[in-house]
CSV table of C-alpha atoms in Angstrom, one decimal:
chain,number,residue,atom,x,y,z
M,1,UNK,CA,5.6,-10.8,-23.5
M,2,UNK,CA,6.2,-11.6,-20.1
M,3,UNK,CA,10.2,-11.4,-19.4
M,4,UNK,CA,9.6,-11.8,-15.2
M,5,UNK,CA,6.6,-13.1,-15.3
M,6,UNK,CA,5.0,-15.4,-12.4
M,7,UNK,CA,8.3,-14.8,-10.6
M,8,UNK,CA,6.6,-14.9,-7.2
M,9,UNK,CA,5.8,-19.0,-7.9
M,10,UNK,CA,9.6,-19.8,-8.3
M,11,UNK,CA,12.2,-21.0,-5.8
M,12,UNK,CA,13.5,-18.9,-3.2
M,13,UNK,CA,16.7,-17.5,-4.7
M,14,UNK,CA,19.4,-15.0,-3.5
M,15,UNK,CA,20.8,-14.7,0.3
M,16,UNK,CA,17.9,-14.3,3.1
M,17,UNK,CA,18.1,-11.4,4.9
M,18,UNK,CA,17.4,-12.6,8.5
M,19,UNK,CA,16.9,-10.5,11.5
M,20,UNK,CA,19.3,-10.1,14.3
M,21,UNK,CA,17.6,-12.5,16.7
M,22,UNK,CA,19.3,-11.1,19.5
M,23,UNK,CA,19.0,-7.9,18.8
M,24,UNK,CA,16.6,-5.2,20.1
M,25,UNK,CA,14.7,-2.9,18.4
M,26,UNK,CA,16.2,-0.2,17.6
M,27,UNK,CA,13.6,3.2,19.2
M,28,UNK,CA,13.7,6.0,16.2
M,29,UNK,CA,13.7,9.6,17.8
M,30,UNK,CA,10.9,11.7,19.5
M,31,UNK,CA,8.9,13.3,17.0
M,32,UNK,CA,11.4,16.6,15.2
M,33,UNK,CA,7.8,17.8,14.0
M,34,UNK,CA,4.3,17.1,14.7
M,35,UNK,CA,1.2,18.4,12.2
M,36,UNK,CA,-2.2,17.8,13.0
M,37,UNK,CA,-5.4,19.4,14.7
M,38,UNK,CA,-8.9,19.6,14.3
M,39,UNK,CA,-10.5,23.1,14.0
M,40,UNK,CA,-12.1,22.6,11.1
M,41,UNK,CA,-10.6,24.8,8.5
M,42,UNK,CA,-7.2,24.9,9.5
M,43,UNK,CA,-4.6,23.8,7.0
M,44,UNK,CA,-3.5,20.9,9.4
M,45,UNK,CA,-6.9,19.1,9.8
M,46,UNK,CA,-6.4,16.2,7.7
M,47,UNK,CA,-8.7,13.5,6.9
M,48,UNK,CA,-7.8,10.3,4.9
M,49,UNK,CA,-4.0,10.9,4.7
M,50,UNK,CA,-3.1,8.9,1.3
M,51,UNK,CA,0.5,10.0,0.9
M,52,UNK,CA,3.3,12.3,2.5
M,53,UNK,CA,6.7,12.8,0.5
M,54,UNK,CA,9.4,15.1,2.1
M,55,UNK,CA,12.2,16.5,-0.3
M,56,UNK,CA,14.9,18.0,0.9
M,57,UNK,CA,16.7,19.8,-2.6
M,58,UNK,CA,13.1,22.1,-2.3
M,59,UNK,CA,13.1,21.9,1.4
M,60,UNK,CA,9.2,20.8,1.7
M,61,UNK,CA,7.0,18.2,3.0
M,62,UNK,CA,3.9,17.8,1.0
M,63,UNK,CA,0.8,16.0,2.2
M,64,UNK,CA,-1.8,14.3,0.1
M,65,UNK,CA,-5.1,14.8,2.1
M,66,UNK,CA,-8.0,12.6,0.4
M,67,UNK,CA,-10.7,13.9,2.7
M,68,UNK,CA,-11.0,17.2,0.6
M,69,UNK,CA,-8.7,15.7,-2.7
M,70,UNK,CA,-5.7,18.5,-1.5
M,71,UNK,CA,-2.5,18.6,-2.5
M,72,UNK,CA,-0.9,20.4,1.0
M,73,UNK,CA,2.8,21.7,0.9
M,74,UNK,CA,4.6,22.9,4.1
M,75,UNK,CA,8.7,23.7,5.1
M,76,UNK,CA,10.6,21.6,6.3
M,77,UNK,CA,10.1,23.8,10.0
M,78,UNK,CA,6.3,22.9,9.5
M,79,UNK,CA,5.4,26.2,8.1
M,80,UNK,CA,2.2,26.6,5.8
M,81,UNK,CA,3.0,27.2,2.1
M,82,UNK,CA,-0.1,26.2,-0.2
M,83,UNK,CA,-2.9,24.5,-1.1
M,84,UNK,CA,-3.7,22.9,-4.6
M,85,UNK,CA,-6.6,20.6,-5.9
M,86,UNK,CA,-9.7,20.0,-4.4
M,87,UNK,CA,-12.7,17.9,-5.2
M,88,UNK,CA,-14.8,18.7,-8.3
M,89,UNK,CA,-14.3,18.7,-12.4
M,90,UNK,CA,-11.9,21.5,-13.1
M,91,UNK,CA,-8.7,21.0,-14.8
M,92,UNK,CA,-6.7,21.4,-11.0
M,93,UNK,CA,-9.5,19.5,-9.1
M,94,UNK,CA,-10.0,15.5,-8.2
M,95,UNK,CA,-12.6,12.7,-8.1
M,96,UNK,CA,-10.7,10.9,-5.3
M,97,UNK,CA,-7.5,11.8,-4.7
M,98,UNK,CA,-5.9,8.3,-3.5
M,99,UNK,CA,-2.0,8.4,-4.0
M,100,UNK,CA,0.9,11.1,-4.1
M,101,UNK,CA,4.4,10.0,-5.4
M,102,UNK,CA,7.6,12.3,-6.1
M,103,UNK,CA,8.1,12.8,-10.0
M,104,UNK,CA,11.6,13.1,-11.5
M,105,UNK,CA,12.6,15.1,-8.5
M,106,UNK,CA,10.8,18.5,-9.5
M,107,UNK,CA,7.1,17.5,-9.4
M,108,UNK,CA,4.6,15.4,-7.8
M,109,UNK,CA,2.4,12.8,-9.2
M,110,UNK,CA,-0.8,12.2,-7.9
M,111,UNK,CA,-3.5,9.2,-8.8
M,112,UNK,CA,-7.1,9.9,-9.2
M,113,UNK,CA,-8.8,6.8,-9.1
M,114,UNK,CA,-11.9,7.5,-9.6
M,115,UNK,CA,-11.2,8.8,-12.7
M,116,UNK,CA,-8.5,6.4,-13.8
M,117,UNK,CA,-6.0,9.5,-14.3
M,118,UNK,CA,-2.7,10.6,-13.0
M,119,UNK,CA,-1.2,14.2,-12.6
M,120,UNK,CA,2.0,15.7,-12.8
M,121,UNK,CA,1.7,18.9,-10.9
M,122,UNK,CA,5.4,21.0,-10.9
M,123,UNK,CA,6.9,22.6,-8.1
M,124,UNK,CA,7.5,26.0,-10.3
M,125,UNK,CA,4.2,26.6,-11.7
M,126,UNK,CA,0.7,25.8,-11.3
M,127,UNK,CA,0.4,23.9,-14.5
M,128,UNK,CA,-0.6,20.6,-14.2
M,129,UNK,CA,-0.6,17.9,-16.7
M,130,UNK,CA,-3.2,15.1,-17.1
M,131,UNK,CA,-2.5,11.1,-18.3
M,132,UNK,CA,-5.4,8.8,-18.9
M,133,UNK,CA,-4.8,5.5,-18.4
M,134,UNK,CA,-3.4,3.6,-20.9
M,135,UNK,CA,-6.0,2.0,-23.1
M,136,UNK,CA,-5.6,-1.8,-22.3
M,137,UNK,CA,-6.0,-4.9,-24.2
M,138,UNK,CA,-9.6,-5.5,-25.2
M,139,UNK,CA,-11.5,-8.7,-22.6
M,140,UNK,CA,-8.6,-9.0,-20.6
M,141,UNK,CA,-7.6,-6.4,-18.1
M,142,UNK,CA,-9.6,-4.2,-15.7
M,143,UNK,CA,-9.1,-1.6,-12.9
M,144,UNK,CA,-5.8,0.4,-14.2
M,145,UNK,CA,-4.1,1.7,-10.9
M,146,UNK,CA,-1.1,4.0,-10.9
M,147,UNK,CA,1.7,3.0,-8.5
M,148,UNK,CA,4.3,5.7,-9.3
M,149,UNK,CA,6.8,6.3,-11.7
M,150,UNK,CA,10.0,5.1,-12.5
M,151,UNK,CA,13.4,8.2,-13.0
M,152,UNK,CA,13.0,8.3,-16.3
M,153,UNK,CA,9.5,9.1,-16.1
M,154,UNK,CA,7.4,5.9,-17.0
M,155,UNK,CA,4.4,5.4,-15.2
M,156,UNK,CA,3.9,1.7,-13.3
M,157,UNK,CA,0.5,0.7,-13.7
M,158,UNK,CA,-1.3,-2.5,-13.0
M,159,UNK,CA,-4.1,-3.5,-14.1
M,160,UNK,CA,-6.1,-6.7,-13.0
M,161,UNK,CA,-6.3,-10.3,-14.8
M,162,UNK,CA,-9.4,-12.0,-13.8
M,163,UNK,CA,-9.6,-16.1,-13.6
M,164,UNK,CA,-11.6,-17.1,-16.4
M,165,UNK,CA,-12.7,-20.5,-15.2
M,166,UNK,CA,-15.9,-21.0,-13.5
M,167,UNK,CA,-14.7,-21.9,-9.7
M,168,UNK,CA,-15.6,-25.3,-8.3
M,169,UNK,CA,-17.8,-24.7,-5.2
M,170,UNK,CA,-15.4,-23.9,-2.1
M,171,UNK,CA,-12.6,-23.2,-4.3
M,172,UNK,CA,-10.7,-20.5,-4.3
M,173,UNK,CA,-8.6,-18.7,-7.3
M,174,UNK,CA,-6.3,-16.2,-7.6
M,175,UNK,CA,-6.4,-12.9,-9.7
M,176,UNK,CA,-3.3,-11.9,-11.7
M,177,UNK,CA,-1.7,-8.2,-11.2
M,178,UNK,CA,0.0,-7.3,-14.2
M,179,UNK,CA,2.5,-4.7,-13.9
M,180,UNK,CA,3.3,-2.6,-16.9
M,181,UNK,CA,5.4,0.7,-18.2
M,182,UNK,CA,4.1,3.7,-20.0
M,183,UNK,CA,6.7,5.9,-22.2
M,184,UNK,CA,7.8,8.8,-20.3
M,185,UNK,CA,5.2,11.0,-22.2
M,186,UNK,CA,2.5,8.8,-20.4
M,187,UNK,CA,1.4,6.8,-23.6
M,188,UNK,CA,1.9,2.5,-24.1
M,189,UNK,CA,1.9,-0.3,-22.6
M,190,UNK,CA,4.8,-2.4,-22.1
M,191,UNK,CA,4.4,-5.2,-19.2
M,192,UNK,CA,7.3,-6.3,-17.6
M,193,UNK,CA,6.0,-8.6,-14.7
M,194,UNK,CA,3.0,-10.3,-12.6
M,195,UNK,CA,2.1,-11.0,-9.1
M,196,UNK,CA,-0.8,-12.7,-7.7
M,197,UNK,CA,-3.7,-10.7,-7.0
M,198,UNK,CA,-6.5,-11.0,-4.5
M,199,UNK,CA,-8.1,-14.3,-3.8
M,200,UNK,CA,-11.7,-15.1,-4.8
M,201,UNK,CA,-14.3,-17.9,-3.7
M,202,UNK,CA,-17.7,-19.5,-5.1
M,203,UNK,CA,-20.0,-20.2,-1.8
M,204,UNK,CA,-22.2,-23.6,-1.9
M,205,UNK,CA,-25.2,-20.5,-0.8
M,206,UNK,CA,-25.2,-19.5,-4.2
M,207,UNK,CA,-23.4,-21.1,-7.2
M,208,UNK,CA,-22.7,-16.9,-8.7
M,209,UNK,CA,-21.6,-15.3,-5.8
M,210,UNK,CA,-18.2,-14.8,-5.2
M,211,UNK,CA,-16.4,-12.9,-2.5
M,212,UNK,CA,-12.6,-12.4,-0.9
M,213,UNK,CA,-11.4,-15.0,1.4
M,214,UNK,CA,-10.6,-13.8,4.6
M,215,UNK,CA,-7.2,-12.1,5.3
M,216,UNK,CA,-6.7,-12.9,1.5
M,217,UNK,CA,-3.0,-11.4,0.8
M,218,UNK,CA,-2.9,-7.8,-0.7
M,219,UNK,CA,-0.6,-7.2,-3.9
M,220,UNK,CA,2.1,-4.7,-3.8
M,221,UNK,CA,4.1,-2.2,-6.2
M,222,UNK,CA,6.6,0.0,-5.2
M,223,UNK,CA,9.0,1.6,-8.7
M,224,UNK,CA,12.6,2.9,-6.4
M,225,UNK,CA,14.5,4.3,-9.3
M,226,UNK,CA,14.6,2.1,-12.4
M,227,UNK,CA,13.6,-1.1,-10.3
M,228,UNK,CA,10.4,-2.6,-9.4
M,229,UNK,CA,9.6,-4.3,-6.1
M,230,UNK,CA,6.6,-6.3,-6.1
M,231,UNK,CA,5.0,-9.2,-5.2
M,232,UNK,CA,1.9,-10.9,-2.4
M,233,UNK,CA,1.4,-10.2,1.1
M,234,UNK,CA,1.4,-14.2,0.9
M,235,UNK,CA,4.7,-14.5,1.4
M,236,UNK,CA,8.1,-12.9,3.4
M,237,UNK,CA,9.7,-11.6,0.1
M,238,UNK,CA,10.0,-9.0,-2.6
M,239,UNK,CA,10.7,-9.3,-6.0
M,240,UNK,CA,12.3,-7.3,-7.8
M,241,UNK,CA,12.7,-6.7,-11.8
M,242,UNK,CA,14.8,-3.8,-13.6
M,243,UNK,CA,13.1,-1.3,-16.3
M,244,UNK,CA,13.9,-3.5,-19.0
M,245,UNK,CA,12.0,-6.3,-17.0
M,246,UNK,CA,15.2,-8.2,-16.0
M,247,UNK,CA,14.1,-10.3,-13.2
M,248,UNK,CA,16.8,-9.2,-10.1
M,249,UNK,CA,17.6,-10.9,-7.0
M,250,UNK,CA,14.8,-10.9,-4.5
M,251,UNK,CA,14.7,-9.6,-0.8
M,252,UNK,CA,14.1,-12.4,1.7
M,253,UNK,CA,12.1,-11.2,5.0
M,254,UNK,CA,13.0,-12.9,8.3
M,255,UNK,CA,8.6,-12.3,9.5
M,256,UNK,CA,7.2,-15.7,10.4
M,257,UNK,CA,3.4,-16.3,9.3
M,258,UNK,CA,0.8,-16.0,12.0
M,259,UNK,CA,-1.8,-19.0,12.4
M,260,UNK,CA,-5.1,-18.4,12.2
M,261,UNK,CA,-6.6,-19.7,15.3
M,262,UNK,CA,-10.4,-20.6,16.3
M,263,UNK,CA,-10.4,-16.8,18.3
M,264,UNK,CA,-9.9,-15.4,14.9
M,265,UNK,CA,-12.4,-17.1,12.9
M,266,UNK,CA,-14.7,-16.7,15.9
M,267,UNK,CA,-14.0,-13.2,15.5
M,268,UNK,CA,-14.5,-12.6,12.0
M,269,UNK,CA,-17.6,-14.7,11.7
M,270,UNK,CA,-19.0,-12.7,14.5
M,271,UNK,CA,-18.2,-9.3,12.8
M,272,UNK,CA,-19.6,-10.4,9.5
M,273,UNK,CA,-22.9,-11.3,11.6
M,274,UNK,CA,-23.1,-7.8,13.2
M,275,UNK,CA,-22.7,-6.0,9.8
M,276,UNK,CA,-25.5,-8.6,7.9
M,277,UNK,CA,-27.8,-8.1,11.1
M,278,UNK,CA,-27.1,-4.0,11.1
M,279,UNK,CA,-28.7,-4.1,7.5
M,280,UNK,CA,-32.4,-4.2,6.7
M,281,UNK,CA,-32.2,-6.7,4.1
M,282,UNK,CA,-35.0,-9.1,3.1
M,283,UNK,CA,-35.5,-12.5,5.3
M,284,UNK,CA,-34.7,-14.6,2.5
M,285,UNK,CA,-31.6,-12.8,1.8
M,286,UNK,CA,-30.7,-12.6,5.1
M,287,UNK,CA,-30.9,-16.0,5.4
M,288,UNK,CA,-29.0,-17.4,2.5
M,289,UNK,CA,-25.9,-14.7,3.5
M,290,UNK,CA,-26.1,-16.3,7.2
M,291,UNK,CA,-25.5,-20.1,5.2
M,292,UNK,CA,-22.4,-18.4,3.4
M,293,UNK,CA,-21.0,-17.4,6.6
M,294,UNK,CA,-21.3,-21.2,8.0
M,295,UNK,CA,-19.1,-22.4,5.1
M,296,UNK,CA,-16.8,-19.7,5.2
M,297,UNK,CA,-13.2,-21.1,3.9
M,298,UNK,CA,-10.0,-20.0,5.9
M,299,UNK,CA,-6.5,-19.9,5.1
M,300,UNK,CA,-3.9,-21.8,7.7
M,301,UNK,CA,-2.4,-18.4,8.3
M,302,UNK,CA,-2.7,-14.8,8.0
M,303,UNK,CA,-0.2,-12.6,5.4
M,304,UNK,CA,3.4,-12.9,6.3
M,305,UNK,CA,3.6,-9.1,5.4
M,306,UNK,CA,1.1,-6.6,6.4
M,307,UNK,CA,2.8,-3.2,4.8
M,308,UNK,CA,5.5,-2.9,2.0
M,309,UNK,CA,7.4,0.8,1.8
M,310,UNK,CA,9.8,1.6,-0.7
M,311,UNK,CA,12.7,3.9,1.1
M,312,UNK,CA,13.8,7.1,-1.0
M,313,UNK,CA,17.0,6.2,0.0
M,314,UNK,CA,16.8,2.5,-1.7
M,315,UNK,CA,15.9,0.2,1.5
M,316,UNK,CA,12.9,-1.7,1.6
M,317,UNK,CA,10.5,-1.0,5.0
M,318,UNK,CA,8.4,-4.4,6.2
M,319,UNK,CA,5.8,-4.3,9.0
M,320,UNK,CA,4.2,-7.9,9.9
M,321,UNK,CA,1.1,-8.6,9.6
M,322,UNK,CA,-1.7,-7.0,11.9
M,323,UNK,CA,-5.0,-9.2,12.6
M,324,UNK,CA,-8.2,-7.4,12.3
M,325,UNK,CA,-9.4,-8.1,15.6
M,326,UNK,CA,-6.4,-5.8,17.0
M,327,UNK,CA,-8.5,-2.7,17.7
M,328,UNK,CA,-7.5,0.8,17.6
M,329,UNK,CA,-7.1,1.1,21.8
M,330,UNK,CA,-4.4,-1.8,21.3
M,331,UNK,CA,-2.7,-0.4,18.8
M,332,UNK,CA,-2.1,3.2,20.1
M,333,UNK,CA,-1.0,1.6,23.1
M,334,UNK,CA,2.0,-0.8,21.6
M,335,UNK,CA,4.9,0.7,19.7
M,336,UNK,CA,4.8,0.6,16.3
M,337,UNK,CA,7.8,-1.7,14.7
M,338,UNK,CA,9.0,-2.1,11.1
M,339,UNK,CA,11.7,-3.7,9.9
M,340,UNK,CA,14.5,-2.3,7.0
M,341,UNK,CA,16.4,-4.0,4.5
M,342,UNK,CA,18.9,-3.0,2.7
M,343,UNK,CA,19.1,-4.8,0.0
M,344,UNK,CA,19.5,-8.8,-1.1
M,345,UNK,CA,21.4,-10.9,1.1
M,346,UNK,CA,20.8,-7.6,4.2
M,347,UNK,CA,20.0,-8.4,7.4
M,348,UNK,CA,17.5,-6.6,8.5
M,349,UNK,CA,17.1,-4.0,11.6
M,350,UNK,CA,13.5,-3.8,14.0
M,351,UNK,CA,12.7,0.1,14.6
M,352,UNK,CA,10.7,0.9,17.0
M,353,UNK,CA,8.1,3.9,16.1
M,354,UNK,CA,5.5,5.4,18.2
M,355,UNK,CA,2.3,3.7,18.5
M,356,UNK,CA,-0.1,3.7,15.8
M,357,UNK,CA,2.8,4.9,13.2
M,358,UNK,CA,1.9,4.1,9.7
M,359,UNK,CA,4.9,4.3,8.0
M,360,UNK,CA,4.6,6.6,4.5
M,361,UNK,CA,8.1,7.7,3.8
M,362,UNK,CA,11.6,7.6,4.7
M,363,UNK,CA,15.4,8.1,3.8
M,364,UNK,CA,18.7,7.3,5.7
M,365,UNK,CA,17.6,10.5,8.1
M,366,UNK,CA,14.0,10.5,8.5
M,367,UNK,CA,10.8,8.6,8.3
M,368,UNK,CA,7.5,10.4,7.7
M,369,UNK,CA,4.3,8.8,9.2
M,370,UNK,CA,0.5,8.7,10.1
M,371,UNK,CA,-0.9,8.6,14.1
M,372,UNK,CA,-4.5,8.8,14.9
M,373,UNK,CA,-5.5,9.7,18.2
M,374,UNK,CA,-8.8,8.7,20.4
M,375,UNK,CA,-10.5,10.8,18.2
M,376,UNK,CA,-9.0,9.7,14.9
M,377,UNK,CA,-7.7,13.1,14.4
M,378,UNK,CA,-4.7,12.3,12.1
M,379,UNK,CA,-1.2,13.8,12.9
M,380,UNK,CA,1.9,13.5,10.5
M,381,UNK,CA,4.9,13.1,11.9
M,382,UNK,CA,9.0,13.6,10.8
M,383,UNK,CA,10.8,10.9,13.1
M,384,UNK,CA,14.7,11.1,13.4
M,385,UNK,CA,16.4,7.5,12.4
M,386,UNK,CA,18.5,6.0,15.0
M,387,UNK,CA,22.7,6.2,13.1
M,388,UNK,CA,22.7,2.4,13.5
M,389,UNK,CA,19.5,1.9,11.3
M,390,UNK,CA,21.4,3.3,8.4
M,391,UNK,CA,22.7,0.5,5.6
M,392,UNK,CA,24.5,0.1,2.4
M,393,UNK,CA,22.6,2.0,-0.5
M,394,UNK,CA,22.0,-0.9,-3.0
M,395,UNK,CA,23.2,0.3,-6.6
């Protein structure tokens, strides 16, 4: 059933796509245009930015705006064109609005997660069409999550594969993501491919209690076209399979893992403790959650990859892995650097972003981010590209 399945446990194959060790970054633009404010009703006071697509054929940028489950379209210039969705029941409306991707390039698809739905809402009209999840094989999958769509219209999904076996005490086991296709209609369920999901541990404290391991690695999903990139934070690579589920050559990151050190677990413990001693929980609870935390399992080292972007224009966007410890001063203070790929066998090219720049989308011209400021008022940006960060478009 599986035609790429478990590809993330092979050997490395294909060229590795090393970084220029000589070379500096690279410094993307100043800011073309800046959106972002806090008034508290204006149509640039955003909250929870989940997704922001620019197309140039209609000549907008649209902003997904989870705070208020809004679908926000402006011009290219920044000016204000509309508004749809909005939290509640109604046919336009969301649960929780929690991803925007383009759609067949004349609509947007948006992911409601709390009802396990996806949208297609058209540039032309206001109608907007509604696809359930995919009914999935009975006692084996959970938590169907939309990841975008392929440009013939499937839908990638995943859906989760838990570890059947009872866990020895310590011992940690992985999930299974299993990606799969609908039909362009929305309907089926045809899997093509699986990457490890998050990591899960049974605590000497109690025997039944499992929780994640610290800085356990994050899947990722990103459809570009009629190939899927996916794969583990784990480790510096992507995989990639075509529509049919042909397993392709990978891409090969040049990001060294990051150690975890006695700071970090110092850290973590410490914030754990804070959070457990904030709550007003029962003594005996308290107690047996404080013996968890003394046998608390660590990995060697954090997440090669901290973010995975997909570029519009095929490239592949990598930032490194960020320990949670780096505060928010830190991070508005240091600029922000990713690193594109072009393809398998690339080498790949640092760009240097303003701080804090969370990376959403991007072409050969442009990228389109996230800042927060001191006050965690959210701006989105449209950076210029630097002409040498532009590569081969892989076919």
């Amino acid at each position: 059933m599986l035609l790429a399945a478990c590809l993330e446990g092979s050997p490395d194959r294909g060229g590795s796509a090393t970084t220029e060790a000589d070379a500096a970054p690279l410094r993307a633009g100043l800011p073309r245009l800046s959106l972002g404010s806090w008034t508290g009703d204006g149509h640039t006071d955003f909250h929870d930015v989940v997704g922001a697509i620019v197309d140039r054929r209609a000549g907008i940028l649209v902003v997904a705006n989870g705070g208020d489950a809004t679908i926000r379209t402006f011009g290219l210039d920044g000016g204000w064109r509309r508004a749809r969705g909005g939290t509640g029941r109604g046919p336009q409306e969301f649960g929780d609005l929690t991803a925007l991707f383009e759609y067949r390039g004349d609509s947007l698809l948006a992911f409601d997660e709390r009802r396990d739905e996806a949208s297609v809402w058209s540039y032309a009209d206001g109608d907007v069409r509604r696809i359930a999840a995919p009914s999935l094989p009975e006692d084996s999958l959970r938590y169907p999550k939309l990841y975008g769509a392929l440009a013939d219209g499937r839908l990638v999904w995943t859906a989760e594969k838990p570890y059947r076996q009872p866990d020895e005490v310590g011992e940690s086991h992985p999930d299974t993501m299993l990606i799969f296709l609908t039909s362009p209609g929305g309907g089926g369920f045809d899997p093509i491919a699986r990457t490890l999901g998050r990591r899960h541990f049974s605590y000497a404290a109690s025997i039944h209690q499992q929780g994640r391991a610290p800085f356990s690695p994050e899947e990722f999903v990103l459809p570009r076209d009629s190939v899927i990139l996916f794969g583990s934070t784990e480790r510096a690579r992507v995989e990639r399979a075509s529509g049919t589920g042909t397993p392709l050559e990978p891409i090969m990151f040049s990001l060294p893992p990051l150690p975890v050190t006695g700071s970090h677990r110092a850290w973590e413990i410490a914030e754990r403790r804070r959070v457990l001693n904030s709550r007003p929980l029962p003594p005996s609870l308290v107690e047996g959650q404080t013996a968890v935390l003394d046998i608390l399992p660590f990995p060697d080292s954090f997440p090669v990859l901290g973010e995975v972007v997909a570029g519009h224009d095929g490239r592949v966007w990598v930032r490194g892995y960020r320990p949670p410890e780096m505060d928010s001063t830190r991070v508005r203070d240091e600029p922000s650097v990713w690193s594109v790929y072009a393809g398998p066998g690339s080498r790949g090219r640092d760009i240097e972003f303003p701080p804090g720049f969370d990376l959403m989308w991007a072409d050969e011209l442009e990228a389109v981010g996230i800042v927060r400021d001191e006050f965690d008022v959210e701006q989105v940006l449209i950076v210029p590209l630097p002409a040498a960060a532009r590569g081969r478009r892989e076919p």
